[in-house]
Amino acid sequence: MVCFVSGCIIDPIVPVDLNPPAIETSVTEVPDYAELVGRYNANAAALERVWARTKVELRWRDAKDRNRRESGDGRLIFERPLNTAWTVEVLGDVKLWAGSDVNGFWVFDLLDDRRVYYGAYGQPLARPLPVPVQPEAVPYLLGLMPIDASRRPSPPEIELFNGYFVIEPPGLNLRLMLDPATARPVRIDLTDPSGASVLTCILSGEVAVTNDIDAEVFLPEKAELYPRGNESRMTVTFRSATSNADKIKRKWFDFEGLAKALKPKELVDLNQP
């Protein structure tokens, strides 16, 4: 599952330019902020829950300056407001299980030392997670969470860049680059209080999400996550997805139940030094 690669990787782990390709557009004026957010919400609001099959690839450069790669199949499961679960599996064997509920978030790292990392909301983190993003942030990075259109940002509310609309909704620490034709995101950044990007997610392609009401809703086909400050990336490719309620099981968001099933050897409290 884990391999060292030397000389055979052509593309860099982190590209020099993380922007989606510029598009030709006749748009010269930006729309009203509430109208644009309403179009974005039309897709996001229909995705109250998601169950998806994925392929996951992790790439990074280790302490000995070697390119590392790890990949496997997986699932991504989401249910509002904060229930998430995403996995990396090899031949059905879970190697990584990350998730969250309304109280906190966790990562079961079952590769070698079989550790589980747990963090509670509302408390400072004293230790880093072994994954590039906290699990509860993943739905925001995939464009699954509706935005409150009544909370408007300071002017300019919308900017044009390379043919895309760029918005920064107040209170979310997010910067979204939206396709002008679909209003779906092509890039989403997590930002710090100063507005600087701490993680970039590039979204491309589309996968139709089957659902009970035959609505036309979509997930991106591919999400590439790049944390700032280290040479690494996580690529998630969505193979199929549904929002049917019968696919969602409560046990997937139960930390204590998962701990009994996955049997980690060590618990790491991320809120303690």
Short mmCIF file of C-alpha atoms in Angstrom, two decimals:
data_model
loop_
_atom_site.label_atom_id
_atom_site.label_comp_id
_atom_site.label_asym_id
_atom_site.label_seq_id
_atom_site.Cartn_x
_atom_site.Cartn_y
_atom_site.Cartn_z
CA MET A 1 0.00 0.00 0.00
CA VAL A 2 2.84 2.42 0.81
CA CYS A 3 5.57 2.89 -1.75
CA PHE A 4 8.68 4.94 -2.25
CA VAL A 5 8.93 6.52 -5.67
CA SER A 6 12.13 7.81 -7.26
CA GLY A 7 12.48 9.07 -10.77
CA CYS A 8 9.07 7.91 -12.01
CA ILE A 9 6.84 10.77 -10.85
CA ILE A 10 6.67 13.45 -13.50
CA ASP A 11 4.17 15.84 -12.00
CA PRO A 12 5.14 17.64 -8.78
CA ILE A 13 3.33 16.92 -5.54
CA VAL A 14 2.22 20.55 -5.33
CA PRO A 15 1.82 22.42 -8.65
CA VAL A 16 3.23 25.92 -8.94
CA ASP A 17 -0.22 27.30 -9.87
CA LEU A 18 -3.18 25.99 -7.90
CA ASN A 19 -5.78 27.94 -9.87
CA PRO A 20 -8.18 26.11 -12.21
CA PRO A 21 -7.60 26.88 -15.90
CA ALA A 22 -8.86 30.31 -16.90
CA ILE A 23 -12.10 30.30 -18.87
CA GLU A 24 -13.33 32.52 -21.67
CA THR A 25 -16.47 34.34 -20.59
CA SER A 26 -18.54 37.24 -21.83
CA VAL A 27 -19.34 38.22 -18.24
CA THR A 28 -18.09 41.72 -17.48
CA GLU A 29 -20.31 42.56 -14.52
CA VAL A 30 -20.80 40.52 -11.38
CA PRO A 31 -24.31 39.43 -10.33
CA ASP A 32 -25.99 40.35 -7.06
CA TYR A 33 -24.38 38.47 -4.16
CA ALA A 34 -27.66 36.96 -2.91
CA GLU A 35 -28.56 35.79 -6.43
CA LEU A 36 -25.18 34.07 -6.89
CA VAL A 37 -25.31 32.42 -3.46
CA GLY A 38 -28.86 31.29 -4.23
CA ARG A 39 -27.62 29.51 -7.34
CA TYR A 40 -24.80 27.90 -5.37
CA ASN A 41 -27.26 26.82 -2.66
CA ALA A 42 -29.56 25.16 -5.21
CA ASN A 43 -27.02 22.33 -5.50
CA ALA A 44 -25.66 22.38 -1.95
CA ALA A 45 -29.03 22.46 -0.18
CA ALA A 46 -30.17 19.33 -2.01
CA LEU A 47 -27.25 17.39 -0.50
CA GLU A 48 -28.42 17.04 3.09
CA ARG A 49 -26.69 13.67 3.16
CA VAL A 50 -24.23 11.89 0.85
CA TRP A 51 -22.86 8.36 0.59
CA ALA A 52 -20.11 8.04 -2.00
CA ARG A 53 -17.56 5.51 -3.19
CA THR A 54 -14.13 7.03 -3.67
CA LYS A 55 -10.54 6.40 -4.62
CA VAL A 56 -8.04 8.18 -2.37
CA GLU A 57 -4.37 8.95 -3.02
CA LEU A 58 -2.00 10.58 -0.53
CA ARG A 59 1.35 11.97 -1.67
CA TRP A 60 4.00 13.70 0.42
CA ARG A 61 7.73 14.16 0.86
CA ASP A 62 9.12 12.54 4.00
CA ALA A 63 11.89 13.63 6.39
CA LYS A 64 14.50 11.96 4.15
CA ASP A 65 13.29 13.98 1.15
CA ARG A 66 11.73 10.93 -0.51
CA ASN A 67 8.46 11.02 -2.44
CA ARG A 68 5.86 8.87 -0.66
CA ARG A 69 2.56 7.63 -2.00
CA GLU A 70 -0.31 5.78 -0.39
CA SER A 71 -3.61 4.92 -2.05
CA GLY A 72 -6.74 2.87 -1.70
CA ASP A 73 -10.47 2.74 -2.16
CA GLY A 74 -12.77 4.42 0.29
CA ARG A 75 -16.10 5.93 1.22
CA LEU A 76 -17.20 9.43 2.07
CA ILE A 77 -20.35 9.75 4.16
CA PHE A 78 -21.93 13.02 5.24
CA GLU A 79 -25.08 14.05 7.05
CA ARG A 80 -25.88 17.56 8.23
CA PRO A 81 -25.01 19.27 10.41
CA LEU A 82 -21.63 17.75 11.37
CA ASN A 83 -21.73 13.98 10.86
CA THR A 84 -18.90 12.88 8.58
CA ALA A 85 -16.97 9.70 7.85
CA TRP A 86 -14.31 9.11 5.25
CA THR A 87 -12.09 6.10 4.83
CA VAL A 88 -9.09 4.69 3.01
CA GLU A 89 -9.36 0.95 2.49
CA VAL A 90 -7.25 -1.74 0.81
CA LEU A 91 -9.04 -4.93 -0.26
CA GLY A 92 -11.81 -4.07 2.17
CA ASP A 93 -9.42 -3.58 5.10
CA VAL A 94 -9.80 -0.14 6.70
CA LYS A 95 -6.44 1.65 6.98
CA LEU A 96 -7.72 5.12 7.87
CA TRP A 97 -11.10 6.25 9.23
CA ALA A 98 -11.71 9.94 9.84
CA GLY A 99 -14.97 11.35 11.09
CA SER A 100 -16.90 13.82 13.19
CA ASP A 101 -20.18 14.48 15.00
CA VAL A 102 -21.66 17.48 16.82
CA ASN A 103 -19.17 17.11 19.70
CA GLY A 104 -15.80 16.54 18.07
CA PHE A 105 -13.71 14.84 15.40
CA TRP A 106 -11.39 11.85 15.15
CA VAL A 107 -8.94 9.95 12.97
CA PHE A 108 -8.28 6.23 13.34
CA ASP A 109 -4.80 5.63 11.86
CA LEU A 110 -4.64 1.85 11.49
CA LEU A 111 -1.59 1.61 9.24
CA ASP A 112 1.18 0.81 11.73
CA ASP A 113 0.77 1.94 15.33
CA ARG A 114 -3.06 1.74 15.36
CA ARG A 115 -3.63 5.10 17.01
CA VAL A 116 -6.84 7.09 17.23
CA TYR A 117 -6.71 10.88 17.47
CA TYR A 118 -9.63 12.75 19.06
CA GLY A 119 -10.33 16.48 19.32
CA ALA A 120 -13.24 18.34 20.87
CA TYR A 121 -14.72 21.51 19.37
CA GLY A 122 -14.27 24.78 21.21
CA GLN A 123 -10.86 23.85 22.62
CA PRO A 124 -7.42 24.69 21.21
CA LEU A 125 -5.53 21.91 19.48
CA ALA A 126 -2.22 21.05 21.13
CA ARG A 127 -1.26 18.44 18.51
CA PRO A 128 -1.75 18.17 14.76
CA LEU A 129 -3.93 15.65 12.98
CA PRO A 130 -2.28 13.00 10.76
CA VAL A 131 -4.47 14.18 7.84
CA PRO A 132 -4.44 17.56 6.06
CA VAL A 133 -7.91 18.73 7.12
CA GLN A 134 -10.28 18.27 10.05
CA PRO A 135 -13.08 15.88 9.01
CA GLU A 136 -15.95 18.29 9.71
CA ALA A 137 -14.43 20.78 7.23
CA VAL A 138 -14.60 18.34 4.31
CA PRO A 139 -18.27 19.08 3.40
CA TYR A 140 -17.43 22.79 3.17
CA LEU A 141 -14.51 22.03 0.86
CA LEU A 142 -16.73 19.96 -1.43
CA GLY A 143 -19.47 22.59 -1.71
CA LEU A 144 -22.00 20.56 0.29
CA MET A 145 -22.92 23.24 2.82
CA PRO A 146 -25.41 26.02 1.99
CA ILE A 147 -24.35 29.62 2.58
CA ASP A 148 -26.43 32.25 4.38
CA ALA A 149 -27.13 34.77 1.62
CA SER A 150 -28.45 37.34 4.12
CA ARG A 151 -24.96 37.77 5.62
CA ARG A 152 -23.19 39.84 3.03
CA PRO A 153 -19.43 40.45 2.92
CA SER A 154 -17.81 43.85 2.79
CA PRO A 155 -17.47 45.36 -0.71
CA PRO A 156 -16.47 44.15 -3.16
CA GLU A 157 -18.92 41.32 -2.44
CA ILE A 158 -17.94 39.45 -5.62
CA GLU A 159 -14.73 39.63 -7.63
CA LEU A 160 -13.91 38.32 -11.11
CA PHE A 161 -10.75 36.23 -11.53
CA ASN A 162 -9.79 34.22 -14.65
CA GLY A 163 -13.47 34.20 -15.64
CA TYR A 164 -14.74 32.90 -12.27
CA PHE A 165 -16.70 34.60 -9.48
CA VAL A 166 -14.85 34.76 -6.14
CA ILE A 167 -16.68 35.24 -2.83
CA GLU A 168 -15.73 35.16 0.86
CA PRO A 169 -18.90 34.53 2.93
CA PRO A 170 -18.69 36.16 6.38
CA GLY A 171 -17.94 33.98 9.38
CA LEU A 172 -16.88 30.83 7.51
CA ASN A 173 -13.15 31.38 6.86
CA LEU A 174 -13.72 30.27 3.29
CA ARG A 175 -12.90 31.69 -0.13
CA LEU A 176 -14.90 30.17 -2.99
CA MET A 177 -14.21 30.37 -6.71
CA LEU A 178 -17.45 29.64 -8.58
CA ASP A 179 -18.10 28.68 -12.18
CA PRO A 180 -20.22 31.47 -13.70
CA ALA A 181 -22.38 29.01 -15.67
CA THR A 182 -23.23 26.56 -12.86
CA ALA A 183 -22.36 28.52 -9.67
CA ARG A 184 -20.68 25.33 -8.44
CA PRO A 185 -17.22 25.67 -6.87
CA VAL A 186 -14.00 24.96 -8.77
CA ARG A 187 -11.70 26.00 -5.91
CA ILE A 188 -12.33 26.46 -2.19
CA ASP A 189 -9.76 27.77 0.28
CA LEU A 190 -9.77 27.53 4.05
CA THR A 191 -8.41 30.85 5.30
CA ASP A 192 -6.93 32.16 8.53
CA PRO A 193 -8.23 35.30 10.33
CA SER A 194 -6.05 37.49 8.10
CA GLY A 195 -7.56 35.99 4.94
CA ALA A 196 -4.47 33.98 3.95
CA SER A 197 -5.09 30.49 2.56
CA VAL A 198 -4.16 27.58 4.85
CA LEU A 199 -5.56 24.84 2.59
CA THR A 200 -6.64 24.81 -1.05
CA CYS A 201 -9.10 22.35 -2.56
CA ILE A 202 -9.31 22.17 -6.37
CA LEU A 203 -12.56 20.67 -7.67
CA SER A 204 -13.08 19.35 -11.19
CA GLY A 205 -15.54 17.29 -13.18
CA GLU A 206 -18.95 16.21 -11.93
CA VAL A 207 -20.68 13.07 -10.67
CA ALA A 208 -24.47 12.93 -10.57
CA VAL A 209 -25.86 12.11 -7.11
CA THR A 210 -28.79 9.68 -7.22
CA ASN A 211 -31.63 10.61 -4.86
CA ASP A 212 -35.20 9.82 -3.89
CA ILE A 213 -36.73 12.82 -5.64
CA ASP A 214 -34.83 12.63 -8.95
CA ALA A 215 -33.33 16.10 -8.46
CA GLU A 216 -30.31 17.04 -10.58
CA VAL A 217 -27.52 17.48 -8.03
CA PHE A 218 -23.80 16.88 -8.39
CA LEU A 219 -20.58 16.21 -6.55
CA PRO A 220 -17.21 17.08 -8.07
CA GLU A 221 -15.58 14.10 -9.76
CA LYS A 222 -12.22 14.96 -8.23
CA ALA A 223 -11.07 16.96 -5.20
CA GLU A 224 -7.37 17.76 -4.73
CA LEU A 225 -6.43 19.09 -1.28
CA TYR A 226 -3.19 21.03 -0.76
CA PRO A 227 -2.32 22.16 2.79
CA ARG A 228 -0.05 25.20 2.82
CA GLY A 229 3.37 24.94 4.42
CA ASN A 230 4.27 21.36 3.52
CA GLU A 231 4.76 19.40 0.32
CA SER A 232 1.77 17.07 0.35
CA ARG A 233 -1.59 16.50 -1.29
CA MET A 234 -4.65 14.31 -0.97
CA THR A 235 -6.65 13.45 -4.07
CA VAL A 236 -10.18 12.08 -3.74
CA THR A 237 -11.89 10.75 -6.87
CA PHE A 238 -15.64 10.14 -6.60
CA ARG A 239 -16.85 7.06 -8.45
CA SER A 240 -20.53 7.07 -7.49
CA ALA A 241 -22.77 8.86 -4.99
CA THR A 242 -26.29 8.81 -3.56
CA SER A 243 -28.22 10.92 -1.09
CA ASN A 244 -30.82 8.25 -0.28
CA ALA A 245 -31.45 8.13 3.47
CA ASP A 246 -31.39 4.33 3.68
CA LYS A 247 -27.65 4.34 2.92
CA ILE A 248 -26.79 6.24 6.12
CA LYS A 249 -26.09 4.28 9.34
CA ARG A 250 -25.90 6.00 12.74
CA LYS A 251 -23.02 3.75 13.84
CA TRP A 252 -20.67 5.45 11.37
CA PHE A 253 -20.78 8.64 13.46
CA ASP A 254 -20.50 7.00 16.91
CA PHE A 255 -16.95 7.45 18.19
CA GLU A 256 -17.24 4.96 21.05
CA GLY A 257 -18.80 2.33 18.81
CA LEU A 258 -16.10 2.85 16.17
CA ALA A 259 -13.38 2.49 18.83
CA LYS A 260 -14.81 -0.86 19.90
CA ALA A 261 -14.98 -2.08 16.30
CA LEU A 262 -11.62 -0.76 15.05
CA LYS A 263 -9.69 -1.53 18.26
CA PRO A 264 -6.93 1.12 18.29
CA LYS A 265 -4.03 0.50 20.66
CA GLU A 266 -3.58 4.13 21.72
CA LEU A 267 -5.79 7.20 22.16
CA VAL A 268 -4.21 10.59 21.44
CA ASP A 269 -6.10 13.54 22.92
CA LEU A 270 -5.48 16.41 20.49
CA ASN A 271 -6.55 18.98 23.08
CA GLN A 272 -3.80 17.93 25.53
CA PRO A 273 -0.08 18.76 25.09
#
